[in-house]
XYZ file of C-alpha atoms in Angstrom:
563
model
C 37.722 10.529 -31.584
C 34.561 11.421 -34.278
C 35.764 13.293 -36.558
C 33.991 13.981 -40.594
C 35.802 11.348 -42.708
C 38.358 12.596 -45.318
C 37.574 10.341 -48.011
C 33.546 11.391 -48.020
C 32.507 14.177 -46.061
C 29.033 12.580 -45.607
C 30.178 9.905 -43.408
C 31.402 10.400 -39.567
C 34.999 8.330 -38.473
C 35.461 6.771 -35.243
C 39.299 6.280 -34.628
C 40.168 3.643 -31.998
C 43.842 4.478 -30.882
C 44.114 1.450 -29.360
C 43.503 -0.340 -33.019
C 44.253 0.950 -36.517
C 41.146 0.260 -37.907
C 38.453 2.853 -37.840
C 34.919 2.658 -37.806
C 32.517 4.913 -40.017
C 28.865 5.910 -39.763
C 27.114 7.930 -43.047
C 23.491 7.234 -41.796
C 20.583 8.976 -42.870
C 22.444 11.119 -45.191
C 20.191 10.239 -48.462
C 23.292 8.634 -50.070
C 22.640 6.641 -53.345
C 25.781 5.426 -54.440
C 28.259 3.613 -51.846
C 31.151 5.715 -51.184
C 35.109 4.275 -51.916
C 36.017 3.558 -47.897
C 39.909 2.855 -47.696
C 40.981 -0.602 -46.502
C 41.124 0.269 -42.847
C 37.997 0.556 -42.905
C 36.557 -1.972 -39.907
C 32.930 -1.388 -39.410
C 30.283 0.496 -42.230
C 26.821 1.546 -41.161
C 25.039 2.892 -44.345
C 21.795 2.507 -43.378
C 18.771 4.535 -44.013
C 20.183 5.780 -46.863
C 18.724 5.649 -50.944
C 21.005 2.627 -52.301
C 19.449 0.645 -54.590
C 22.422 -1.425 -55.756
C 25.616 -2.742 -54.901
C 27.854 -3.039 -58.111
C 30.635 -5.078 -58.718
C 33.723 -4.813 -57.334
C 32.473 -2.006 -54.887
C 34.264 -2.951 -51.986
C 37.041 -5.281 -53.373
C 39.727 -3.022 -50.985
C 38.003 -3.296 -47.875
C 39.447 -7.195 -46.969
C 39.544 -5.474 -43.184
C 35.608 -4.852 -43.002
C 34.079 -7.203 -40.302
C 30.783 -5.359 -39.960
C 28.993 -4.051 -42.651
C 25.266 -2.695 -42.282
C 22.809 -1.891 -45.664
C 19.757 -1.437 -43.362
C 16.605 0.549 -44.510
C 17.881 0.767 -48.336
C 16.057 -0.160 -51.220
C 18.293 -2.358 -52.755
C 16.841 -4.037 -56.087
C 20.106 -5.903 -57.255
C 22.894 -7.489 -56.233
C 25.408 -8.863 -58.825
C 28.365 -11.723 -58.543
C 31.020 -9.649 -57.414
C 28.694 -7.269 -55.168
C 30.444 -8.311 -51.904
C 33.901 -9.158 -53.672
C 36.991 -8.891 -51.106
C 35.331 -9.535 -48.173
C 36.787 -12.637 -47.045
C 36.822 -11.306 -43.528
C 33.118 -10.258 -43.115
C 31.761 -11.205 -39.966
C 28.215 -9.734 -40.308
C 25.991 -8.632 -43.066
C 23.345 -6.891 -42.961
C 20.805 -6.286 -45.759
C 17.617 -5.825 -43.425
C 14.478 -3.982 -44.744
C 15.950 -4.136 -48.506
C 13.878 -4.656 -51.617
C 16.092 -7.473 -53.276
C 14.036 -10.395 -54.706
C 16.887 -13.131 -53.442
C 14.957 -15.255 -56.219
C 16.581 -13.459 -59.216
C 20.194 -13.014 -56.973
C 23.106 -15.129 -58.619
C 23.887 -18.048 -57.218
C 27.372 -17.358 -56.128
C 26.668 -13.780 -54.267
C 27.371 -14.703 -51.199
C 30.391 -16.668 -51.897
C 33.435 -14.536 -51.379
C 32.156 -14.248 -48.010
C 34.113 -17.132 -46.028
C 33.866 -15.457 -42.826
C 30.394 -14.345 -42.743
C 29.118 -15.641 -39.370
C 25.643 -13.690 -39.055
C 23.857 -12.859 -41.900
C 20.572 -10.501 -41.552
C 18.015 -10.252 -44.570
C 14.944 -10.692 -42.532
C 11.949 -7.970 -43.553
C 12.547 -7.410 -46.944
C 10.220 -5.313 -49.220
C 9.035 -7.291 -52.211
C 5.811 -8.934 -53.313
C 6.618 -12.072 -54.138
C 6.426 -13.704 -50.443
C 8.972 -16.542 -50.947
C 11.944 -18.095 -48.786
C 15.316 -17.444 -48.965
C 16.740 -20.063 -51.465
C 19.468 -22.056 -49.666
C 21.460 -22.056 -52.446
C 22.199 -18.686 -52.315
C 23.879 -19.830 -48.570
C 24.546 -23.228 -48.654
C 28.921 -22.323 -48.890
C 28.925 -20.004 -46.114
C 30.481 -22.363 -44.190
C 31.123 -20.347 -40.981
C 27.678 -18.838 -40.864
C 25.891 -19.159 -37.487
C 23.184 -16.902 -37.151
C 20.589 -16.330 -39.555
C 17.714 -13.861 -39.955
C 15.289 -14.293 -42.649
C 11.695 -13.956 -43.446
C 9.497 -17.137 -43.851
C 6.344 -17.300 -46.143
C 4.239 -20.640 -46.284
C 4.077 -21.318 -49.996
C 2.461 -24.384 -51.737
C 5.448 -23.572 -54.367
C 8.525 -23.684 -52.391
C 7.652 -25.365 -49.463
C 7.522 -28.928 -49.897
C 5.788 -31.584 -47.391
C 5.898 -28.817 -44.705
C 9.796 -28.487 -45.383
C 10.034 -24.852 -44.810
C 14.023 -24.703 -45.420
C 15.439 -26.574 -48.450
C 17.943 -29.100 -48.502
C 20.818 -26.848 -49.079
C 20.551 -25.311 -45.616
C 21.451 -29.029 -44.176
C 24.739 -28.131 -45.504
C 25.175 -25.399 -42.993
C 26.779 -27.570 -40.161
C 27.666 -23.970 -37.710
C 23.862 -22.570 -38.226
C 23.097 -22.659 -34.718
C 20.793 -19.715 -34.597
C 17.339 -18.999 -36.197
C 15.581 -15.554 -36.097
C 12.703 -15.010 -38.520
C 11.409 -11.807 -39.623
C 8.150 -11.847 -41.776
C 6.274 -14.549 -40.488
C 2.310 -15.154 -40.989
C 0.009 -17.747 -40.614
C 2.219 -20.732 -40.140
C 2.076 -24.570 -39.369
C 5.001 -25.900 -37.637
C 5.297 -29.492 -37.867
C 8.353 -31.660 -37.512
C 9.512 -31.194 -40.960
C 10.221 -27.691 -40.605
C 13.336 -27.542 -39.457
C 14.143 -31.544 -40.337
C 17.526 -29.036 -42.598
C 18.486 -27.405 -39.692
C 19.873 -29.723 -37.076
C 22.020 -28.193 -35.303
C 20.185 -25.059 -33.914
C 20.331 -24.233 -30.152
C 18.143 -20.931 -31.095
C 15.070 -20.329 -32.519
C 13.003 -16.975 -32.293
C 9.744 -17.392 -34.269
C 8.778 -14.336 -31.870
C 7.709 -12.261 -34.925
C 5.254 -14.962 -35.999
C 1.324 -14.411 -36.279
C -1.391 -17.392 -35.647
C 1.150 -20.260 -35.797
C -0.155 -23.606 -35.548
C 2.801 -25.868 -33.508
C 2.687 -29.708 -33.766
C 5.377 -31.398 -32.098
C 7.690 -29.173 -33.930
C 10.800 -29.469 -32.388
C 9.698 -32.923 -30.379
C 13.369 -34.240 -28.889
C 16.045 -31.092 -29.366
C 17.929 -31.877 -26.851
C 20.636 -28.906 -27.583
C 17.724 -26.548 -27.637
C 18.738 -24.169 -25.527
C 16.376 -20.902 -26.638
C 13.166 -21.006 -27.751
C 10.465 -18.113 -28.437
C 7.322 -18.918 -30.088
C 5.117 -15.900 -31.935
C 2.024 -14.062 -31.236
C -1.281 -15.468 -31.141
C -0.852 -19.127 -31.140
C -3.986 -20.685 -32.728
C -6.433 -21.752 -29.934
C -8.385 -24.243 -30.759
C -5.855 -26.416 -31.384
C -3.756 -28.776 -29.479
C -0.572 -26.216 -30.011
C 0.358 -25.602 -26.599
C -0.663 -29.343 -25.558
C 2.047 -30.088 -27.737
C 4.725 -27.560 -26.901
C 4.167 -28.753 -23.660
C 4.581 -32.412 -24.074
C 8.031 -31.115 -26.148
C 9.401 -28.738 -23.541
C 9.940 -32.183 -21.426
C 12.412 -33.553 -24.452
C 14.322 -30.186 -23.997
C 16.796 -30.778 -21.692
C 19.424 -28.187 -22.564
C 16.445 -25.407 -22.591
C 17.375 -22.315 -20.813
C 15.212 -19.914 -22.238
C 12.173 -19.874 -23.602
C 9.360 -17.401 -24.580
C 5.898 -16.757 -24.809
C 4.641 -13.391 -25.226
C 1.596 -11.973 -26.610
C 0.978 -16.313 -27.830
C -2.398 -16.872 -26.262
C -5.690 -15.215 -26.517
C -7.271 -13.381 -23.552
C -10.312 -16.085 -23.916
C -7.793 -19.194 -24.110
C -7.685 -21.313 -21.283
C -4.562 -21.558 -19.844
C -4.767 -22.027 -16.306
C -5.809 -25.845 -16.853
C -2.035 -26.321 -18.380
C 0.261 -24.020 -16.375
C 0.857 -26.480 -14.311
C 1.958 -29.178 -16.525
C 4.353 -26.644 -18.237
C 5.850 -26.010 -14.898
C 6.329 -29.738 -14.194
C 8.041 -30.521 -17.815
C 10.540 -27.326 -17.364
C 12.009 -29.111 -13.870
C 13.298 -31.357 -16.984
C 15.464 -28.604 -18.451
C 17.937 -26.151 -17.362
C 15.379 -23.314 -17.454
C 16.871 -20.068 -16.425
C 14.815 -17.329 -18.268
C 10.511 -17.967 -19.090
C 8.837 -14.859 -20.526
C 4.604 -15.232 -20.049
C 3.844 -11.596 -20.656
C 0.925 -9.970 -22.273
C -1.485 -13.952 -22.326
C -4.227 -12.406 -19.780
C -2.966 -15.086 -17.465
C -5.488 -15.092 -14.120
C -3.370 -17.317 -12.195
C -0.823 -19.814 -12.108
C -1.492 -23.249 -10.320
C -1.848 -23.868 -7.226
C -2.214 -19.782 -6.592
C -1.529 -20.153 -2.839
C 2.154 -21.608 -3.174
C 3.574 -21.301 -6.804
C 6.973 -23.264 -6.898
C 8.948 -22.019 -10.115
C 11.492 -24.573 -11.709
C 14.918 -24.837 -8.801
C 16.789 -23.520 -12.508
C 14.530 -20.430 -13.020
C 16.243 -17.013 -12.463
C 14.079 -14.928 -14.156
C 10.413 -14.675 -14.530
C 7.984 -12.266 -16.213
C 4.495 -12.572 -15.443
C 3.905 -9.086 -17.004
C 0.904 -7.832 -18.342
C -1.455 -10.082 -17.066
C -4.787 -10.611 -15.248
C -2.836 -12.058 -11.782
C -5.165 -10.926 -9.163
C -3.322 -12.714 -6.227
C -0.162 -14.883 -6.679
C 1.991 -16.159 -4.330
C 4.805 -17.411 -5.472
C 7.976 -19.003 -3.557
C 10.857 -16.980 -5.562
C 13.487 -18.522 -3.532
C 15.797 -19.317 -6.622
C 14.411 -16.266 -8.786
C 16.860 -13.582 -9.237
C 14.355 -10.595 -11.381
C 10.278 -11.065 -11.078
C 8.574 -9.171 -12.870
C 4.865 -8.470 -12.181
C 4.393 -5.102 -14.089
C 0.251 -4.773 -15.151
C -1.573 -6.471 -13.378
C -4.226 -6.061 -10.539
C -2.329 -6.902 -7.225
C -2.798 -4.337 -5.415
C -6.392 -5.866 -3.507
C -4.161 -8.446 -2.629
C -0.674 -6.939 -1.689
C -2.327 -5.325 1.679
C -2.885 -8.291 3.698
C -1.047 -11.042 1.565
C 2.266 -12.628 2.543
C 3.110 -16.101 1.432
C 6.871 -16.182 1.364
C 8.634 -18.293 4.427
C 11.960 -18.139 3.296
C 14.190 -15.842 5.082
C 17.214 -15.382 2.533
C 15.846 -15.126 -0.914
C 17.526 -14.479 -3.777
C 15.711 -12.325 -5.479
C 17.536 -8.869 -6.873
C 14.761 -7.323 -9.032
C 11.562 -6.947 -8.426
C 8.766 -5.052 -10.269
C 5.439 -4.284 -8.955
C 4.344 -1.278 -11.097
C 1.335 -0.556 -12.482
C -0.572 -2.706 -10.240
C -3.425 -0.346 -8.728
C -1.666 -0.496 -5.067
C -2.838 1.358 -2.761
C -1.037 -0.339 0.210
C 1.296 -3.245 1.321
C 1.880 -5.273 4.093
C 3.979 -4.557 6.448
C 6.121 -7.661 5.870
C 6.187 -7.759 2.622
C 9.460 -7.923 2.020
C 10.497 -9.812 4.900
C 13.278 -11.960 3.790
C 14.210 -9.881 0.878
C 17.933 -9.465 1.581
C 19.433 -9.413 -1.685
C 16.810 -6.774 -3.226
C 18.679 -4.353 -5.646
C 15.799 -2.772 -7.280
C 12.291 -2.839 -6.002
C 9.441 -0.740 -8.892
C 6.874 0.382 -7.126
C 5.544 3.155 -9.677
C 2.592 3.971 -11.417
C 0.431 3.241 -8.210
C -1.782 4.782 -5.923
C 0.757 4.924 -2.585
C 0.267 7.987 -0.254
C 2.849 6.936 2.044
C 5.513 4.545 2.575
C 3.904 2.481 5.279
C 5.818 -0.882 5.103
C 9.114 -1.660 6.331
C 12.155 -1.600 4.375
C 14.435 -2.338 7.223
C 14.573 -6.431 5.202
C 16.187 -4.885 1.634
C 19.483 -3.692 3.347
C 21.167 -3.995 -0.256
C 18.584 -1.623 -1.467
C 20.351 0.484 -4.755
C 17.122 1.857 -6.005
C 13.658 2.275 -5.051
C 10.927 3.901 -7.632
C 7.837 5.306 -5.805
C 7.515 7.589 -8.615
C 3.933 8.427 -10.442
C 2.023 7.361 -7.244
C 0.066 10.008 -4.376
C 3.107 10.588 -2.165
C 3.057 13.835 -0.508
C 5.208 12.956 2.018
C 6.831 10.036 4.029
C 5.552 10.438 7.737
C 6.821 6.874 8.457
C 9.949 7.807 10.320
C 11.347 3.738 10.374
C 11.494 4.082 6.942
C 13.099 7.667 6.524
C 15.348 6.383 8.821
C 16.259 2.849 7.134
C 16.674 5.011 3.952
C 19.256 7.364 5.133
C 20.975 4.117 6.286
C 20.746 3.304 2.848
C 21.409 6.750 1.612
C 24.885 6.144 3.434
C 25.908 3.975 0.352
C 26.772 6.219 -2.145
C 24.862 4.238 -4.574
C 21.044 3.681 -2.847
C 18.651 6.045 -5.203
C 14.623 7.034 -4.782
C 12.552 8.164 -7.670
C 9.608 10.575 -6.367
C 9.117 12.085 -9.403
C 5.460 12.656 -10.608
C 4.876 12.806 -7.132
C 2.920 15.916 -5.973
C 4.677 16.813 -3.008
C 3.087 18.770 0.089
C 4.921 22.482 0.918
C 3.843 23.709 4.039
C 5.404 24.056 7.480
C 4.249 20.729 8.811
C 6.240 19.058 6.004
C 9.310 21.480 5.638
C 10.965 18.640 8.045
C 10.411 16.565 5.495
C 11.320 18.579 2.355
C 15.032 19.337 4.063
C 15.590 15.716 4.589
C 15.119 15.895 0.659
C 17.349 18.359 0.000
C 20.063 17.176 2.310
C 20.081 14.171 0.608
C 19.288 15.711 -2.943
C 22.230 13.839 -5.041
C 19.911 10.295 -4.127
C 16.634 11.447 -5.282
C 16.694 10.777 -9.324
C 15.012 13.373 -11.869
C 14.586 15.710 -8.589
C 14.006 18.735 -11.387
C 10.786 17.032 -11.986
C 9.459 17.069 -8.862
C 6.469 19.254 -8.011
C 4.950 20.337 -4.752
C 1.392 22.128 -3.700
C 1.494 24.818 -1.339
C -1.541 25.784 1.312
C -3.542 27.572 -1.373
C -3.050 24.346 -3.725
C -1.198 26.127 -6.067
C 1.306 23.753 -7.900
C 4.668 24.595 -8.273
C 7.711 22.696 -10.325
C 10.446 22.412 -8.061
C 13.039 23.231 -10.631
C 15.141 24.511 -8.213
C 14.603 21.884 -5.279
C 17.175 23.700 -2.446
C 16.135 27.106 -3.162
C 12.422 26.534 -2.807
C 12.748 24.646 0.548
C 15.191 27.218 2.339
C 12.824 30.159 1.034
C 9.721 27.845 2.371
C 11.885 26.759 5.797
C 12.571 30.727 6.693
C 8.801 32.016 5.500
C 8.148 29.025 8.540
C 10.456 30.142 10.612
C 9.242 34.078 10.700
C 5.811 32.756 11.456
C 6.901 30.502 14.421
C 8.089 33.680 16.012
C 5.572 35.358 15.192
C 2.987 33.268 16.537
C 5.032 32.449 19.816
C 5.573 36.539 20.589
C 1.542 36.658 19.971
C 1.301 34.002 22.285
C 3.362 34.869 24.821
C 1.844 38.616 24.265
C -1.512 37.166 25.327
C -0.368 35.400 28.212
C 1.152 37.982 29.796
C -1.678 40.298 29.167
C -4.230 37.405 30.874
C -1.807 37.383 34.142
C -2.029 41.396 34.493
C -5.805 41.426 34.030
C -6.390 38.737 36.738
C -3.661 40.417 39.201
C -5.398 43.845 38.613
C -8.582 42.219 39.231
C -7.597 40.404 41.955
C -5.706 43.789 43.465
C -9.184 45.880 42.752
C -11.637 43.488 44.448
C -9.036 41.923 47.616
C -11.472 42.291 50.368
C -14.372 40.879 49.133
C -12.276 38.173 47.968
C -11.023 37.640 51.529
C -14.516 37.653 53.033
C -15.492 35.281 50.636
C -12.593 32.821 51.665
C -13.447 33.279 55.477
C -17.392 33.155 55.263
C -16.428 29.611 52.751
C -14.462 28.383 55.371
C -16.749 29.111 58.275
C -19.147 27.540 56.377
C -16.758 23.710 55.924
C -14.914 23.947 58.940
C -16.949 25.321 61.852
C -17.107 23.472 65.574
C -19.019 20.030 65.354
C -19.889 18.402 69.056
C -18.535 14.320 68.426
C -21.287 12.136 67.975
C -21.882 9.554 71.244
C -23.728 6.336 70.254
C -23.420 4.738 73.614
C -26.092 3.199 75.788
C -26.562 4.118 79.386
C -28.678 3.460 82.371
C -30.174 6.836 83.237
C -30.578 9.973 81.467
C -29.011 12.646 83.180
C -28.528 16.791 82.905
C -26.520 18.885 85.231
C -26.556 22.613 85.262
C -24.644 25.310 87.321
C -22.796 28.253 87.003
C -18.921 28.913 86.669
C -19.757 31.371 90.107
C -21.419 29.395 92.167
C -19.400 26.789 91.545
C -16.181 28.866 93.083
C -18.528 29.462 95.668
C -19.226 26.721 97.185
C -15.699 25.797 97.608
């Protein structure tokens, strides 16, 4: 139940009957002085708020408080006692602060003996140094860690970027860094931090890596940053790495290469080294990648269950997604291809998510997802489809197809209106054909009722919008309403045109019986003096030879006579 707390009518209470702790929320309500919260308090959100310090003693009562969360305030200061009490702090958050941690005492952090994720990454001050790791070195528990990085001649020494009091952090097993320019990664680094299984450097801008991380063998997650310095030998390296990672399962590269880098000459290798891990997850979206090697048969890691290959160049792929469980191929230019290219063999793949938007198609093969019988979700939006000309009868565990934002004005292809009311059978199968401008006329009202007869599978159907004969478009707000006003408008003009019809018929066959009536006898002479003319007496023709020549003549009377 939310309910306005009782101790501060600024903040909102959650209360969990299942628990008697309670959880409160005073976001956004331009608060600059933390409220007293009572001790079963569980969870605090206070961000977004105008608090610029945290006193002592301020939340000595709350030892129940697990989750407390100081995002978007400008907080200056913190003293000794700031976070005094909470021995049982699981997560702090001071995110997007202004604190200096240079000038913080020494012993801030230490009533927290619990803390297990600490978040100070994007802070607001100018003096662009690291997070002194004394300030953390006795949060024993701690485990995840978010903090900005700055390469400083001043505090980082030899390349160390973490002093020596983080080695003293045996549970820090996960890395995320916030602020992050212009860095060289070498294998000093993280020579503090042993122990980490996760690093996200995603936030990072023209890094430089150099056998970084070179034999992390618990590495299990791994995301480099944006715009990995080119001419070097960066990805050489991360490359020659990935093949001492043999606990990786996930690992990241988005937005790291420049359009103009060449990375088809290494895909490849990359490939190769990952069959030495336990890759399950590789992100290589937004590098203005052309092609993978060997473009005609593409065999992913046996490990690999998901693969994005979004925002790309990829003008025709095939790749043998046996193993893969979500592809995605969002952005790029696939659809000259799609038409008349099928390269999978396999007939039971695995895949269960598959997305093909934005990719300029126009049409598919009729095969193309031959084999696909696991398919869950298939994305087809944001194309250029006018009909639905390829067979879904493969993707009989079809839960949601998205034709939406494409040229559909209706499906004409009756296999697949009939595989999708198959589908349509399972209360959960859904089609998206919003965006679509549909066609309302009496040659699709056939159509349009199949629609609304199956109107609870056909997501945002309010948005749909159709164009009648005179090409006005209309929003189809009302999507049953519009199609039984269109279906009897139809049906009054079938009847109308079949009496006209029939009105002219029957006015034909009196006309020609009059005129047959009016003009009978020179009809009938002109069937006699036609058949006279075809079928009149013909003597047989003789061809026989004969001796002599021979004509007898005599009369019928004399011939009596004689007798």
């Amino acid at each position: 139940m939310i309910a306005p707390c009782k101790f501060d009518s600024r903040c909102v209470c959650l209360n969990d009957t299942s628990k008697p702790f309670i959880n409160v929320s005073c976001v956004g309500n331009n608060i600059t002085k933390i409220p007293t919260f009572p001790p079963t308090v569980y969870s605090i959100d206070l961000s977004n708020n105008k608090i610029e310090s945290i006193p002592n003693g301020t939340f000595e009562n709350n030892r129940n408080l697990r989750i407390l969360d100081l995002t978007s305030n400008c907080i200056k200061a913190l003293e000794t006692g700031s976070f005094k009490g909470l021995k049982n702090l699981l997560e702090l958050v001071l995110e997007k602060s202004c604190i200096n941690f240079q000038k913080v005492p020494d012993s801030v952090f230490t009533p927290l003996t619990s803390l297990q994720h600490l978040n100070c990454k994007n802070t607001h001050f100018g003096y662009m140094k690291n997070l002194p790791g004394r300030l953390v070195s006795n949060l024993t528990q701690l485990e995840y860690l978010e903090v900005d990085v700055f390469e400083n001649t001043t505090t980082v020494v030899f390349g160390i970027l973490f002093d020596k009091h983080f080695a003293e952090l045996l549970n820090l097993s996960k890395l995320r860094t916030g602020i992050c320019l212009s860095f060289y990664f070498n294998e000093k680094t993280f020579i503090n931090m042993k122990y980490l299984t996760t690093i996200d450097l995603s936030s990072c801008l023209d890094q430089t890596y150099n056998r970084s991380l070179a034999g992390r063998y618990k590495l299990k997650s791994l995301a480099l940053g944006k715009k990995i310095q080119q001419y070097t030998d960066s990805l050489l390296s991360l490359i020659i790495d990935v093949k001492t990672f043999s606990s990786l399962e996930n690992l990241s590269l988005t937005d790291s290469f420049e359009c103009n880098f060449d990375f088809n000459g290494l895909n490849r290798r990359l490939f190769d080294n990952l069959k030495s891990t336990k890759i399950k997850e590789l992100r290589l979206n937004h590098n203005c990648i052309r092609e993978i090697e060997p473009p005609e048969k593409f065999v992913p890691p046996e490990t690999l269950q998901f693969l994005d290959l979004s925002n790309n160049k990829l003008t025709c792929q095939c790749i043998d997604s046996f193993n893969l469980l979500i592809l995605n191929l969002q952005n790029n230019f696939l659809g000259n291809c799609l038409p008349y290219f099928y390269c999978s063999q396999a007939k039971n793949l695995r895949l269960e998510k598959l997305d093909l938007s934005f990719n300029v198609i126009h049409q598919l093969s009729d095969v193309m997802f031959a084999g696909h019988k696991n398919l869950r979700i298939l994305n087809l939006s944001n194309n250029f489809l006018s009909d639905i000309d390829f067979d879904l009868s493969y993707t009989q565990k079809l839960k949601i197809l998205d034709i939406s934002n494409n040229n559909i004005t209706l499906i004409s292809n009756n296999r697949a209106l009939n595989t999708m009311t198959k589908l349509m059978k399972k209360s959960t199968f859904a089609i998206d054909l919003s965006n679509n401008v549909l066609s309302c006329n009496c040659r699709t009202v056939g159509f349009l009722e199949w629609i609304v007869n199956n109107l609870d599978h056909f997501r945002n159907n309010d948005n749909y919008k159709c164009k009648l004969d005179n090409n006005t478009t209309i929003n189809m707000h009302n999507f049953r309403t519009i199609v039984s006003q269109l279906a009897k408008d139809c049906n009054s003009y079938s009847t109308l045109v079949i009496c006209v019809t029939l009105g002219i018929v029957v006015f034909l066959i009196t006309l020609c019986a009059g005129l047959m009536y009016r003009y009978r006898w020179k009809l009938r002479y002109m069937y006699y003096m036609t058949k006279s003319r075809y079928y009149r007496y013909k003597p047989d023709d003789d061809n026989e030879s004969y001796t002599y020549n021979a004509f007898i003549s005599y009369s019928d009377i004399e011939r009596f006579c004689d007798q």
